[in-house]
Short mmCIF file of C-alpha atoms in Angstrom, two decimals:
data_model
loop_
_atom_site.label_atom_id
_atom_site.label_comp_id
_atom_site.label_asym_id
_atom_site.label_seq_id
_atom_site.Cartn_x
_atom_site.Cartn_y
_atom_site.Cartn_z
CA UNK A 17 -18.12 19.13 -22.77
CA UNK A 18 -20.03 16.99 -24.94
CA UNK A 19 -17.92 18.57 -27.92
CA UNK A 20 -14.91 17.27 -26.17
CA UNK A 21 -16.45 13.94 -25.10
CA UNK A 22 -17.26 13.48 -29.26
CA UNK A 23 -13.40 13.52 -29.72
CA UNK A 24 -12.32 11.53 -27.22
CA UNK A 25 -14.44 8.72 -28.76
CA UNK A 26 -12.82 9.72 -31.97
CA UNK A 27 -9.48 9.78 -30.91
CA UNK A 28 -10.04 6.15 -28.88
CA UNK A 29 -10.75 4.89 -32.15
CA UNK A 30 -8.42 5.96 -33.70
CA UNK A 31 -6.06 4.67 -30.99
CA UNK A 32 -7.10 0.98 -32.48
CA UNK A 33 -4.53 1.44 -35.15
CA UNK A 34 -0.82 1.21 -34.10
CA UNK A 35 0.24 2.88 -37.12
CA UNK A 36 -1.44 6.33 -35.95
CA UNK A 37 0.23 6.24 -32.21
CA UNK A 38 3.55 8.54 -32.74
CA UNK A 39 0.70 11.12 -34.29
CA UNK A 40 -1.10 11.05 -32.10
CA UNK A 41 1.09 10.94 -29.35
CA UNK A 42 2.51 14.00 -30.85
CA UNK A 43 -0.48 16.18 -31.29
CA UNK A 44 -3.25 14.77 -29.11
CA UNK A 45 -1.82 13.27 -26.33
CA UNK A 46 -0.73 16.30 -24.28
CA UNK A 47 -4.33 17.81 -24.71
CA UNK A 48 -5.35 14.09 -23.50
CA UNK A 49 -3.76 14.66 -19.91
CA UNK A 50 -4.91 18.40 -20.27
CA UNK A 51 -8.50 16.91 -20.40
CA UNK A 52 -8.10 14.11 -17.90
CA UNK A 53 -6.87 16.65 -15.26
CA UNK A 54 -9.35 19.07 -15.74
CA UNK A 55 -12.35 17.27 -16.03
CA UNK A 56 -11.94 13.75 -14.10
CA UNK A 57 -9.66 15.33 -11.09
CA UNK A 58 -12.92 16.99 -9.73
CA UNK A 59 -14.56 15.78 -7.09
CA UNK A 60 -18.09 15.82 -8.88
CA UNK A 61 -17.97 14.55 -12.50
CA UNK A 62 -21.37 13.67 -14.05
CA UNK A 63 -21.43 10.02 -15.68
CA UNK A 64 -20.96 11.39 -19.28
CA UNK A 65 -17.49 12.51 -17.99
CA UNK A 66 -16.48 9.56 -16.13
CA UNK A 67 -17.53 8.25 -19.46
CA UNK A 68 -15.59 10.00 -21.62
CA UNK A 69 -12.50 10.05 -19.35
CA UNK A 70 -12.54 6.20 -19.78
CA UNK A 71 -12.23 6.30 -23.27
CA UNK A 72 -9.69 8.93 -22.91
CA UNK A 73 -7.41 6.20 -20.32
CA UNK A 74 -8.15 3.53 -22.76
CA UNK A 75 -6.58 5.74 -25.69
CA UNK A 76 -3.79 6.99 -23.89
CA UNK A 77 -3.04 2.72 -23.22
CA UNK A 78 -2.74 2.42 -26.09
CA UNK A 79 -0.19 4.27 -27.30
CA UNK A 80 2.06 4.41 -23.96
CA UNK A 81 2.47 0.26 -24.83
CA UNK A 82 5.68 2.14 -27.06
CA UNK A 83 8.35 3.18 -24.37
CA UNK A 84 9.09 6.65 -26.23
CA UNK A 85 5.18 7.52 -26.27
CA UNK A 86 5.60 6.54 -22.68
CA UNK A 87 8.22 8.92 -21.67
CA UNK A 88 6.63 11.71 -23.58
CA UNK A 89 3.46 11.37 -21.42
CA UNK A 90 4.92 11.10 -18.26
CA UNK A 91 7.26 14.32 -19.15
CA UNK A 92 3.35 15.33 -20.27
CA UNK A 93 2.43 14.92 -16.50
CA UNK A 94 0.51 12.25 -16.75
CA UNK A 95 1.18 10.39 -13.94
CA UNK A 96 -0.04 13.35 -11.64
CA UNK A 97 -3.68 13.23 -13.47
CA UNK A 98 -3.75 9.49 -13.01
CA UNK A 99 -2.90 10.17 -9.45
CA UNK A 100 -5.73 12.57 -8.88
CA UNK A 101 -8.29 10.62 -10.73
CA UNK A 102 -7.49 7.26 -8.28
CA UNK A 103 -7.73 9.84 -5.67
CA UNK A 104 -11.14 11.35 -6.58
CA UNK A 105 -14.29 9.72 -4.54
CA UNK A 106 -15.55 8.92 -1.85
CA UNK A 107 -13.92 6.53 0.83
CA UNK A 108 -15.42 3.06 -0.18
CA UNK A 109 -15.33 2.61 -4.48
CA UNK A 110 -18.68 2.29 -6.41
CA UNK A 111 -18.88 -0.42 -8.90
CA UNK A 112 -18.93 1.92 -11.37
CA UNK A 113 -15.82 3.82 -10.81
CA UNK A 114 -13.55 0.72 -10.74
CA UNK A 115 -13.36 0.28 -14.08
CA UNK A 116 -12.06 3.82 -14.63
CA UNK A 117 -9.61 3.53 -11.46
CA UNK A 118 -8.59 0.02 -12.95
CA UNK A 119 -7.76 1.68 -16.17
CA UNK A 120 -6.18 4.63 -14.26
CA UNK A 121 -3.56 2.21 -12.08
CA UNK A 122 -2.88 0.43 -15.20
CA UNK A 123 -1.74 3.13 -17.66
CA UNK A 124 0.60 4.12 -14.53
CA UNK A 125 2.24 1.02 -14.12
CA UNK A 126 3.06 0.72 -17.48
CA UNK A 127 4.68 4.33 -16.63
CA UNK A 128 6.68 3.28 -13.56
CA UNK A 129 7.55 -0.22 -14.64
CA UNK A 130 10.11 1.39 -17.31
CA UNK A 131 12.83 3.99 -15.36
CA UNK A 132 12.67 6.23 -18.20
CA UNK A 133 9.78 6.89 -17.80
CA UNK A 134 9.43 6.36 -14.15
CA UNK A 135 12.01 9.23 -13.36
CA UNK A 136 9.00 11.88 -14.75
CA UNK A 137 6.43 10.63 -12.38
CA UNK A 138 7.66 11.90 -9.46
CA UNK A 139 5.27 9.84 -7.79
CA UNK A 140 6.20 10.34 -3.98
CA UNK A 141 6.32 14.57 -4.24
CA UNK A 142 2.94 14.56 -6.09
CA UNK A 143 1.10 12.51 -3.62
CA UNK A 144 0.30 10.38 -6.56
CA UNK A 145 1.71 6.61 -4.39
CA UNK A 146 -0.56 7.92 -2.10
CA UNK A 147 -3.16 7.66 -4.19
CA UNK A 148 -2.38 4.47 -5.20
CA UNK A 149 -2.44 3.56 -1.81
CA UNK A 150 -5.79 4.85 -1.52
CA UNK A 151 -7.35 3.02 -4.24
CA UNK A 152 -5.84 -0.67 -2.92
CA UNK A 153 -7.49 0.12 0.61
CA UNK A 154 -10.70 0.93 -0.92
CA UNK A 155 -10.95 -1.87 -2.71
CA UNK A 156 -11.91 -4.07 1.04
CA UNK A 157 -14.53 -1.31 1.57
CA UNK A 158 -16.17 -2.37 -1.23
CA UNK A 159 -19.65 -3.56 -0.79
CA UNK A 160 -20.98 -5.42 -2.27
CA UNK A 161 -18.11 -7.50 -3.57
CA UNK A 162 -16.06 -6.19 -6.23
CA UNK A 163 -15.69 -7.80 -9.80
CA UNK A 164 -12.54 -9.77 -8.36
CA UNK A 165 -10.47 -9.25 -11.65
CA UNK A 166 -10.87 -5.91 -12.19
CA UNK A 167 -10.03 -5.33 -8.47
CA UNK A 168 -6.96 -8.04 -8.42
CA UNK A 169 -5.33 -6.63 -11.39
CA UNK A 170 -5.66 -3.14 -9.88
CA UNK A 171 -4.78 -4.82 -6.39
CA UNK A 172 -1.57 -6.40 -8.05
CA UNK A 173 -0.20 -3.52 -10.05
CA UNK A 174 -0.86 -1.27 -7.30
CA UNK A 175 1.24 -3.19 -5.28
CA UNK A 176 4.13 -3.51 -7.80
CA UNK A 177 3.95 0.21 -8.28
CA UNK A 178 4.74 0.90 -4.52
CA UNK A 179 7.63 -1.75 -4.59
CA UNK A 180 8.69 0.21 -7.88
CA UNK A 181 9.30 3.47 -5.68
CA UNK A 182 10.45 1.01 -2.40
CA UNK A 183 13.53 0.03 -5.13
CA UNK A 184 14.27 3.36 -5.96
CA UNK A 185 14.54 4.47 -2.77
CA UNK A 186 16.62 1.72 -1.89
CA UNK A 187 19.28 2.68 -4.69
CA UNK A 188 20.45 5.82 -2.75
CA UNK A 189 22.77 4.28 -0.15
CA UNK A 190 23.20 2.62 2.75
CA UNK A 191 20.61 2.09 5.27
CA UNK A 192 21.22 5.29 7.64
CA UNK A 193 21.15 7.36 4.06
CA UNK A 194 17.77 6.06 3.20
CA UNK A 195 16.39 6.40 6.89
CA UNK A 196 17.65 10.43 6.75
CA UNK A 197 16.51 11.01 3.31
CA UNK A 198 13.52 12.99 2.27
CA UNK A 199 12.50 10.03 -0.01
CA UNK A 200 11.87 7.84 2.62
CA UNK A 201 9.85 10.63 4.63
CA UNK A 202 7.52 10.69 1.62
CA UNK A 203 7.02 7.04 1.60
CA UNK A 204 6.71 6.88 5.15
CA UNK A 205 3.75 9.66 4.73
CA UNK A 206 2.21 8.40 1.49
CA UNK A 207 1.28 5.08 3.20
CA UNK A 208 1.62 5.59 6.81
CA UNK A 209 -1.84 8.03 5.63
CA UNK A 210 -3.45 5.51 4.15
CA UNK A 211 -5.35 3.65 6.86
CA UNK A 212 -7.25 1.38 4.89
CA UNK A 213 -4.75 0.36 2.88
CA UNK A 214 -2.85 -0.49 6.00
CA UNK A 215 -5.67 -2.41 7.86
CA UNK A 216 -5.78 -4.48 4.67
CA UNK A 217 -2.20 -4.96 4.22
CA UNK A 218 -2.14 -6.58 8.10
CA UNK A 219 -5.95 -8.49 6.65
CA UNK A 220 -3.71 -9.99 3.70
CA UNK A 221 -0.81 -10.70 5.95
CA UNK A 222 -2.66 -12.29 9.01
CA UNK A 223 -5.52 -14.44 7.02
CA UNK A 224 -8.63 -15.28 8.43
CA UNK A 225 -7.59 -18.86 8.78
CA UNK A 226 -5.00 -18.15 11.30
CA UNK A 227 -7.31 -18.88 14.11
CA UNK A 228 -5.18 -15.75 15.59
CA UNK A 229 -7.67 -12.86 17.45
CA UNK A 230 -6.71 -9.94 18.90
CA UNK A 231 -7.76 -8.95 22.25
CA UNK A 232 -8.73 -5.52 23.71
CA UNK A 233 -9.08 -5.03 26.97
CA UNK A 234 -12.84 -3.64 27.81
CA UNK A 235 -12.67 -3.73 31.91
CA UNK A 236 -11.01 -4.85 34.33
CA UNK A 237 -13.47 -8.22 34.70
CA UNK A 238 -14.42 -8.57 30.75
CA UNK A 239 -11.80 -8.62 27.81
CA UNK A 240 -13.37 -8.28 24.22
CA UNK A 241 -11.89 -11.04 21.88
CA UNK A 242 -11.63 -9.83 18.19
CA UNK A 243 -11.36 -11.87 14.84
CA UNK A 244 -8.69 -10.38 12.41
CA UNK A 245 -11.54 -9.55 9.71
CA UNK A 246 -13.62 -7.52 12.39
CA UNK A 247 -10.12 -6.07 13.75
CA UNK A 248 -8.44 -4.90 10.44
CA UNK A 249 -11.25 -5.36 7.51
CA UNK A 250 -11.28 -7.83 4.77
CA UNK A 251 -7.63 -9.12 3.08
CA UNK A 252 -7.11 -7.64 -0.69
CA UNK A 253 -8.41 -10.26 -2.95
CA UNK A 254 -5.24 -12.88 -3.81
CA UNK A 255 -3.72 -12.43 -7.09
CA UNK A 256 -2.41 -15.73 -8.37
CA UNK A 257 1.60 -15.81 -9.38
CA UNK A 258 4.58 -13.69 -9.11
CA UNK A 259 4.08 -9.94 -7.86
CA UNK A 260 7.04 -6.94 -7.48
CA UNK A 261 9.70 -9.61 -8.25
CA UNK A 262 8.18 -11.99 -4.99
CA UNK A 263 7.41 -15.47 -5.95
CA UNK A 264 3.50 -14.56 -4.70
CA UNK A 265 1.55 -11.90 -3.93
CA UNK A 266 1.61 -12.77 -0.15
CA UNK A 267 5.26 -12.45 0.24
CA UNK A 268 5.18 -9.00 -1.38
CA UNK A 269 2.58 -7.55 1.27
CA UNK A 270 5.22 -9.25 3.80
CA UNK A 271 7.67 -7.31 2.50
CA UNK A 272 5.98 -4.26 2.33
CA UNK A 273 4.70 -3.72 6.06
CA UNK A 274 8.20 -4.87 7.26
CA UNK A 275 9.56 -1.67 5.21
CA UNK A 276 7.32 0.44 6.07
CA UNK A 277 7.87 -0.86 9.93
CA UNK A 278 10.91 -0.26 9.36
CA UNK A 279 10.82 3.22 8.03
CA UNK A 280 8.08 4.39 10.53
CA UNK A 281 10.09 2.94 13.28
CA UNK A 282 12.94 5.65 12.37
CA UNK A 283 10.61 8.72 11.23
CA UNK A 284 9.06 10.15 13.89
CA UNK A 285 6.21 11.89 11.85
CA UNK A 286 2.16 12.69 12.36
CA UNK A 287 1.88 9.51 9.52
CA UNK A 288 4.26 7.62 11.41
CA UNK A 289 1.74 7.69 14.32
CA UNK A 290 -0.82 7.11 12.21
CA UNK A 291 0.67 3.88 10.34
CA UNK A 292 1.27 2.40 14.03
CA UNK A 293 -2.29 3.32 15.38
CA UNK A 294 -3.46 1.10 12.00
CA UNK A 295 -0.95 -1.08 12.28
CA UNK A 296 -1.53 -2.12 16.55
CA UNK A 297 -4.99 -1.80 15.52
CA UNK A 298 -5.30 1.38 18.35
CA UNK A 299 -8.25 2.91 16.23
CA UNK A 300 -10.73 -0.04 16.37
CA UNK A 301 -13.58 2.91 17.28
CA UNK A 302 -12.90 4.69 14.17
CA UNK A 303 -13.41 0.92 11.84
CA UNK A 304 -16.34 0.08 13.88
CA UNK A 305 -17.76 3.56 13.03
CA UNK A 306 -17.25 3.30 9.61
CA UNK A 307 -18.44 -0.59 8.82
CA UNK A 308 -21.96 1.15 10.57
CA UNK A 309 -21.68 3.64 8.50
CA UNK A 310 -21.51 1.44 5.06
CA UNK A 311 -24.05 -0.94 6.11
#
């Protein structure tokens, strides 16, 4: 391992020099996504590996930054190794591994922004939007704080990356086509899984300064009044300016819970019934167990 750590720093470096990305590209970028796969997809990777597997993402942005590189990697499968390694952790992200997940969301949305590439990600089949989806949520269970532009800039292309796949799936016909296709079944499970990307979607959407609570009732003689933050977790950080095509960042979580409303509403599914449970805010046990837990 440390043989292949030694020339992943040597290839990074090499990476510096635009004049070396179509060779390397061609020779050393398949056994890049080789090595990301194998070594970051596992649940237990010592620091010299998350280490080295940084390098290796910060390489492989480099050279994807040229839309043929680009295709080749994602026809290279690297969109499914980029999906794994936002997967890989534990529920809440360590300091530590947001700089790698950062990196990891980045070099896929410069994969999914262009539909050349895009088309070779099959992101919904691979559970890779799910992943996505994954790291967003986990970005509110952060504690302490995150560093706010790392985590807005993965917050923001995450988000752009879903409404990349919402698009697509919007291109195959008319609304009852898209409500019967297997596409929108995917979608429907990638998120609709994803609790706490969903309690922070409704976070972002509702505010704090709403003055809004929601109430559950406790007894017959006692209601319990809840604040949105205690209800749904803390809102994904703000990301200043245009996101997915929406004039702000707001408007594009807006957008995305009605869809997925929409889509859950019409797909009866197990993820379905666990979007709405987020959504209604039905599992308030299950958040209070796990804000215990972190502190």
């Amino acid at each position: 391992e440390s043989l292949k750590a030694e020339c992943v720093q040597a290839i990074e470096s090499l990476s510096k020099n635009s004049s070396l990305w179509s060779a390397i590209s061609k020779d050393a970028l398949p056994s890049m996504v080789s090595y990301l796969n194998n070594s970051l997809g596992q649940t237990k990777a010592s620091p010299s590996l998350s280490e080295a597997g940084a390098g290796a993402l910060r390489a492989v942005l480099e050279i994807v930054q040229v839309p043929s590189h680009a295709t080749f990697a994602a026809e290279c499968g690297l969109s499914d190794s980029l999906g794994r390694i936002l997967r890989n952790g534990s529920d809440g992200l360590e300091p530590c591994d947001l700089e790698t997940k950062s990196l990891a969301v980045h070099a896929l949305h410069i994969l999914v922004s262009r539909q050349d590439s895009r088309r070779h990600c099959n992101l919904l089949r691979s559970g890779t939007l799910g992943s996505v989806c994954a790291a967003i949520g986990r970005t509110a269970l952060m504690f302490p704080d995150p560093d706010i532009p790392k985590s807005s800039a993965l917050i923001f292309m995450g988000m752009e990356i879903v409404h990349f796949v919402i698009d697509d799936i919007g291109m195959l016909g008319d609304t009852a086509d898209i409500l019967h296709s297997k596409e929108a079944l995917l979608l429907v499970d990638s998120v609709g899984g994803e609790r706490n990307f969903v309690r922070a979607l409704c976070s972002s959407f509702l505010k704090q300064n709403t003055g809004m609570v929601l109430t559950k009732k406790r007894s017959e003689e006692d209601d319990e009044k809840l604040t949105i933050p205690s209800t749904y977790g803390k809102p994904l950080d703000d990301y200043a300016g245009p996101c997915a095509g929406f004039e702000n960042f707001y408007d594009a979580v807006a957008s995305l819970l009605f869809t997925i409303s929409a889509y859950a509403c019409a797909i009866d599914s197990d993820k379905s019934e666990s979007f709405w449970n987020s959504f209604l805010a039905k599992d308030l046990a299950n958040v209070r167990e796990e804000a215990d837990s972190r502190r």
